[in-house]
Amino acid sequence: MPFGRFTRAFACSLLTMTAAAPALADDYPSKPIRWIVPYAAGGGSDFLARTISQGLSPRLGQTIVVDNKPGGNTAIGASETARSAPDGYTMLSADNGTLVFNPALYAKLSYDPEKDLAPVTLLGKFPMILVAGPALKATDVKGFIAEVKASAKGMDYGSAGAGSPHHLAMELLKVETGVNLVHVPYRGAAPSLADVAGGQVPVMMVDLAAGAGFIKGGKVRALAVANPTRLPQLPDVPTFAELGYKNVEAAAQVGIVVPAATPKPIIDKLNHDLVETIKDPTIRQKLVDFGIEPVGDTPAEYAALLKDERVRWHKLIRDLNIKLD
């Protein structure tokens, strides 16, 4: 083919591709969307997905099918999403474990969160709260630290599982306070909370969504929140920053990601409709009542947050030599 004809053909091809990109968003979605949640039904991430999907579905004009795929510290759901067609019809609820912790905790991982998954938006945060049961005599953080230091063997703490935000929040507290805390992992926040309330384990970090019933019922005591500001649901509970531990900030952060090669117009449409859904007063109030801090940001803002979180938490994991393989 003569060079001039080749150049014209290439230019026409490029123009066709460019024109097709916005059309992808115009035609999308034309069938139901699968929303993978890498946890069992009934938990905080599941509630978040099902609540937002109620408002998102009419905006998109399509059914949204929430598909629970628990296991592998969220790796099963993440891997399935990464292998899915990059067409906007599969999205994943991804938390810090999926996108931040797992690459540092596991020598081998079945997906690469930076290469295989594209950020859409941060849906919301589940701020961590230090709670204590009857096995702890202290009634505040100062007393808790003194009680741990007075024990030669330190103190046990429960978590929702190894590698969970609850686990790493306590490890962060351990580093910042210099006390000896020993991890006792459970299979979920509920059984861990039950043992804290029963006096088998003295303390744990828990999110309000999981712990509200225990706190309001007086089964556990909230000592401090690992959040920059006090929680409106617990106005009398101080932040760690107020108590002199400004670096103790931790939350389960749940966002939406899609396969990495998903076209930008589709990501932008998903982002717009998800953010507008989160802004809806009825949806927003349901999330707040459940103990979730609604967010809704841009793909770029979410990507920047993930970058900062990886730097912060990977250092902690390396320094403490935490490995789950």
Coordinates of C-alpha atoms in Angstrom, one line a residue:
M1 CA 0.0 0.0 0.0
P2 CA 1.4 3.5 -0.9
F3 CA 2.5 5.4 2.1
G4 CA -0.1 8.2 1.6
R5 CA -2.9 5.7 1.4
F6 CA -1.6 3.9 4.5
T7 CA -1.5 7.2 6.4
R8 CA -5.0 8.1 5.4
A9 CA -6.2 4.6 6.4
F10 CA -4.5 4.8 9.7
A11 CA -5.9 8.2 10.4
C12 CA -9.4 7.0 9.6
S13 CA -9.0 4.0 11.8
L14 CA -7.8 6.2 14.7
L15 CA -10.8 8.5 14.2
T16 CA -13.1 5.6 14.3
M17 CA -11.6 4.3 17.5
T18 CA -11.8 7.8 19.1
A19 CA -15.4 8.2 18.0
A20 CA -16.3 4.8 19.4
A21 CA -15.0 5.6 22.9
P22 CA -17.9 7.9 23.9
A23 CA -20.3 5.6 22.2
L24 CA -19.3 2.9 24.7
A25 CA -20.6 5.0 27.5
D26 CA -23.8 5.9 25.5
D27 CA -24.7 2.3 24.9
Y28 CA -23.6 1.1 28.4
P29 CA -25.2 -0.7 30.2
S30 CA -27.3 -2.8 28.0
K31 CA -27.5 -5.9 30.3
P32 CA -27.4 -6.7 34.0
I33 CA -24.3 -5.8 36.0
R34 CA -22.6 -8.3 38.3
W35 CA -21.3 -6.8 41.6
I36 CA -18.9 -9.2 43.3
V37 CA -18.6 -8.9 47.1
P38 CA -15.6 -10.9 48.4
Y39 CA -17.3 -11.6 51.7
A40 CA -20.3 -13.7 52.9
A41 CA -23.8 -12.2 52.9
G42 CA -24.8 -10.2 55.9
G43 CA -21.6 -8.3 56.7
G44 CA -20.7 -4.7 56.3
S45 CA -19.4 -4.9 52.7
D46 CA -22.5 -6.9 51.7
F47 CA -24.8 -4.3 53.3
L48 CA -22.9 -1.5 51.5
A49 CA -23.2 -3.2 48.1
R50 CA -26.9 -4.1 48.5
T51 CA -27.9 -0.6 49.8
I52 CA -26.1 1.3 47.1
S53 CA -27.3 -1.1 44.4
Q54 CA -30.9 -0.1 45.3
G55 CA -30.2 3.4 44.2
L56 CA -27.7 2.6 41.4
S57 CA -29.9 0.2 39.5
P58 CA -32.6 2.7 38.5
R59 CA -29.9 5.2 37.5
L60 CA -28.2 2.7 35.2
G61 CA -31.5 1.3 34.0
Q62 CA -30.3 -2.3 34.6
T63 CA -30.5 -5.0 37.3
I64 CA -27.5 -5.3 39.5
V65 CA -26.8 -8.8 40.8
V66 CA -24.8 -8.9 44.1
D67 CA -22.6 -12.0 44.0
N68 CA -20.9 -13.1 47.2
K69 CA -17.6 -14.7 46.6
P70 CA -15.9 -15.1 50.0
G71 CA -12.5 -16.7 50.7
G72 CA -8.8 -16.2 50.4
N73 CA -8.7 -12.9 52.3
T74 CA -10.8 -11.5 49.4
A75 CA -8.4 -12.9 46.7
I76 CA -11.1 -15.3 45.2
G77 CA -13.4 -12.4 44.3
A78 CA -10.5 -10.1 43.3
S79 CA -9.0 -12.8 41.0
E80 CA -12.4 -13.5 39.4
T81 CA -12.9 -9.8 38.7
A82 CA -9.4 -9.4 37.3
R83 CA -10.1 -12.3 34.8
S84 CA -13.5 -10.9 33.8
A85 CA -14.1 -9.1 30.5
P86 CA -13.2 -5.4 30.8
D87 CA -16.6 -4.2 29.7
G88 CA -18.1 -2.7 32.8
Y89 CA -20.4 -5.6 33.5
T90 CA -18.3 -7.0 36.4
M91 CA -17.3 -4.8 39.4
L92 CA -15.8 -5.6 42.8
S93 CA -16.3 -4.3 46.3
A94 CA -12.6 -4.0 47.3
D95 CA -11.3 -3.1 50.7
N96 CA -7.8 -2.4 52.1
G97 CA -7.2 -6.1 52.3
T98 CA -7.8 -6.5 48.6
L99 CA -5.9 -3.5 47.3
V100 CA -3.4 -2.6 50.1
F101 CA -2.6 -5.3 52.6
N102 CA -2.6 -8.5 50.5
P103 CA 0.4 -7.7 48.3
A104 CA 2.5 -7.1 51.3
L105 CA 1.2 -10.1 53.4
Y106 CA 1.4 -12.8 50.7
A107 CA 4.5 -13.8 48.8
K108 CA 2.3 -15.2 46.0
L109 CA -1.0 -13.6 45.1
S110 CA -3.4 -14.6 42.3
Y111 CA -4.0 -11.0 41.2
D112 CA -2.0 -7.8 41.1
P113 CA -4.2 -4.9 42.5
E114 CA -2.2 -2.2 40.6
K115 CA -2.0 -4.0 37.2
D116 CA -5.2 -6.0 37.1
L117 CA -7.8 -3.7 38.7
A118 CA -8.8 -0.1 38.0
P119 CA -10.2 2.2 40.7
V120 CA -13.7 3.7 40.2
T121 CA -14.6 5.3 43.5
L122 CA -14.2 4.9 47.3
L123 CA -17.7 4.1 48.5
G124 CA -17.2 4.5 52.2
K125 CA -15.1 4.0 55.3
F126 CA -15.7 1.9 58.4
P127 CA -13.6 3.7 61.1
M128 CA -12.0 1.4 63.7
I129 CA -12.9 1.6 67.4
L130 CA -10.9 0.2 70.3
V131 CA -13.4 -1.8 72.5
A132 CA -12.9 -3.7 75.7
G133 CA -14.9 -6.3 77.6
P134 CA -15.0 -7.4 81.2
A135 CA -11.5 -8.9 81.1
L136 CA -10.1 -5.4 81.0
K137 CA -10.3 -3.5 84.3
A138 CA -9.3 -0.1 82.7
T139 CA -12.0 2.3 81.6
D140 CA -9.9 4.4 79.2
V141 CA -6.9 4.2 76.9
K142 CA -4.4 5.5 79.5
G143 CA -5.5 2.7 81.9
F144 CA -5.5 0.1 79.1
I145 CA -1.8 0.9 78.3
A146 CA -0.9 0.8 81.9
E147 CA -2.6 -2.5 82.4
V148 CA -0.8 -4.0 79.4
K149 CA 2.6 -2.7 80.6
A150 CA 2.0 -4.1 84.1
S151 CA 1.6 -7.6 82.6
A152 CA 4.8 -9.6 81.9
K153 CA 3.2 -11.5 79.1
G154 CA 1.4 -8.6 77.6
M155 CA -2.3 -8.8 76.5
D156 CA -4.2 -10.8 73.9
Y157 CA -6.4 -9.0 71.4
G158 CA -9.0 -10.4 69.0
S159 CA -9.6 -9.6 65.4
A160 CA -11.9 -10.4 62.5
G161 CA -9.0 -12.4 60.9
A162 CA -5.3 -12.3 60.1
G163 CA -4.7 -9.5 57.6
S164 CA -8.0 -7.8 58.3
P165 CA -8.2 -4.0 58.9
H166 CA -9.1 -4.9 62.5
H167 CA -5.8 -6.9 62.9
L168 CA -3.5 -4.3 61.3
A169 CA -5.2 -1.4 63.3
M170 CA -4.2 -3.1 66.5
E171 CA -0.7 -3.7 65.2
L172 CA -0.5 0.0 64.4
L173 CA -1.7 0.8 68.0
K174 CA 1.0 -1.7 69.3
V175 CA 3.7 0.2 67.5
E176 CA 2.5 3.7 68.4
T177 CA 2.1 2.9 72.1
G178 CA 5.0 0.4 72.5
V179 CA 2.9 -2.1 74.4
N180 CA 3.0 -5.9 74.0
L181 CA -0.2 -7.1 72.3
V182 CA -0.7 -10.6 71.1
H183 CA -2.9 -11.4 68.1
V184 CA -5.8 -13.9 68.4
P185 CA -7.4 -14.1 65.0
Y186 CA -11.0 -15.2 64.5
R187 CA -13.1 -16.0 61.5
G188 CA -15.0 -12.7 61.4
A189 CA -15.8 -9.8 63.7
A190 CA -18.9 -11.4 65.3
P191 CA -17.2 -14.4 67.0
S192 CA -14.3 -12.2 68.1
L193 CA -16.7 -9.6 69.6
A194 CA -18.6 -12.4 71.3
D195 CA -15.4 -13.5 73.1
V196 CA -14.5 -9.9 74.0
A197 CA -18.0 -9.5 75.5
G198 CA -17.7 -12.8 77.3
G199 CA -14.3 -12.0 78.8
Q200 CA -12.2 -14.6 76.9
V201 CA -10.3 -11.8 75.1
P202 CA -9.8 -8.3 76.7
V203 CA -9.8 -6.0 73.6
M204 CA -10.1 -5.6 69.9
M205 CA -10.5 -3.1 67.1
V206 CA -13.9 -3.2 65.5
D207 CA -15.9 -1.1 63.1
L208 CA -19.2 0.5 64.2
A209 CA -21.2 -1.6 61.6
A210 CA -20.2 -4.8 63.4
G211 CA -19.9 -3.4 66.9
A212 CA -22.8 -1.0 67.4
G213 CA -25.1 -3.6 69.0
F214 CA -22.5 -4.7 71.4
I215 CA -21.5 -1.1 72.3
K216 CA -25.1 0.2 72.7
G217 CA -26.1 -2.9 74.6
G218 CA -23.2 -2.3 77.1
K219 CA -21.6 -5.6 76.3
V220 CA -18.3 -3.9 75.3
R221 CA -16.9 -0.4 76.1
A222 CA -15.7 1.9 73.4
L223 CA -12.3 3.4 74.6
A224 CA -11.2 5.4 71.5
V225 CA -11.8 5.8 67.8
A226 CA -9.0 5.5 65.2
N227 CA -10.5 8.4 63.1
P228 CA -9.4 12.0 62.6
T229 CA -12.7 13.2 64.2
R230 CA -15.1 11.8 66.8
L231 CA -17.9 9.7 65.3
P232 CA -21.4 11.3 65.5
Q233 CA -22.8 8.0 66.7
L234 CA -20.3 7.9 69.6
P235 CA -19.8 11.6 70.5
D236 CA -18.4 10.9 74.0
V237 CA -15.7 8.6 72.7
P238 CA -12.3 10.4 72.1
T239 CA -10.1 10.0 69.1
F240 CA -6.6 8.5 69.5
A241 CA -5.3 11.9 68.3
E242 CA -7.0 13.6 71.2
L243 CA -5.2 11.2 73.5
G244 CA -1.8 11.9 72.0
Y245 CA -1.6 9.2 69.4
K246 CA -2.1 11.1 66.2
N247 CA -0.8 8.3 63.9
V248 CA -3.4 5.8 65.1
E249 CA -5.8 6.2 62.2
A250 CA -7.4 3.1 60.7
A251 CA -10.5 2.2 58.8
A252 CA -11.9 -0.5 56.6
Q253 CA -12.1 1.4 53.3
V254 CA -14.4 -0.2 50.7
G255 CA -14.4 1.0 47.1
I256 CA -15.3 -0.2 43.6
V257 CA -12.8 -1.5 41.1
V258 CA -13.2 -3.0 37.7
P259 CA -10.9 -5.0 35.3
A260 CA -7.9 -2.8 34.4
A261 CA -8.6 -2.6 30.7
T262 CA -12.2 -1.3 31.1
P263 CA -12.6 1.8 28.8
K264 CA -12.4 5.2 30.6
P265 CA -15.9 6.3 29.4
I266 CA -17.4 3.3 31.1
I267 CA -15.4 3.9 34.3
D268 CA -16.5 7.6 34.2
K269 CA -20.1 6.7 33.8
L270 CA -20.0 4.1 36.7
N271 CA -18.2 6.7 38.8
H272 CA -20.8 9.4 38.1
D273 CA -23.8 7.2 38.9
L274 CA -22.2 5.7 42.0
V275 CA -21.3 9.1 43.4
E276 CA -24.7 10.4 42.7
T277 CA -26.3 7.4 44.4
I278 CA -24.1 7.9 47.5
K279 CA -25.2 11.6 47.6
D280 CA -28.9 10.5 47.6
P281 CA -30.2 11.5 51.1
T282 CA -32.1 8.3 51.7
I283 CA -29.1 6.0 50.7
R284 CA -26.7 8.2 52.5
Q285 CA -28.7 8.1 55.8
K286 CA -29.0 4.3 55.6
L287 CA -25.2 4.0 55.3
V288 CA -24.6 6.5 58.2
D289 CA -27.1 4.6 60.4
F290 CA -25.3 1.4 59.7
G291 CA -21.9 2.9 60.8
I292 CA -20.4 3.7 57.4
E293 CA -18.9 7.1 56.5
P294 CA -20.0 7.7 52.9
V295 CA -17.4 9.1 50.5
G296 CA -17.8 9.0 46.7
D297 CA -14.7 10.4 45.0
T298 CA -13.1 10.4 41.5
P299 CA -11.0 7.5 40.1
A300 CA -7.9 9.7 40.4
E301 CA -8.6 10.6 44.0
Y302 CA -9.2 7.0 44.9
A303 CA -6.0 5.9 43.1
A304 CA -4.0 8.6 45.0
L305 CA -5.5 7.4 48.3
L306 CA -4.5 3.8 47.5
K307 CA -1.0 4.8 46.7
D308 CA -0.6 6.6 50.0
E309 CA -2.2 3.7 52.0
R310 CA 0.2 1.2 50.4
V311 CA 3.2 3.3 51.5
R312 CA 1.9 3.6 55.1
W313 CA 0.7 0.0 55.6
H314 CA 3.5 -1.8 53.7
K315 CA 6.0 -0.1 55.9
L316 CA 4.2 -1.3 59.0
I317 CA 3.9 -4.9 57.7
R318 CA 7.6 -5.0 56.7
D319 CA 8.7 -3.5 60.0
L320 CA 6.7 -6.1 62.0
N321 CA 7.5 -8.9 59.5
I322 CA 3.9 -10.0 59.2
K323 CA 3.4 -12.8 56.7
L324 CA 0.4 -14.9 56.0
D325 CA 1.9 -17.5 53.6

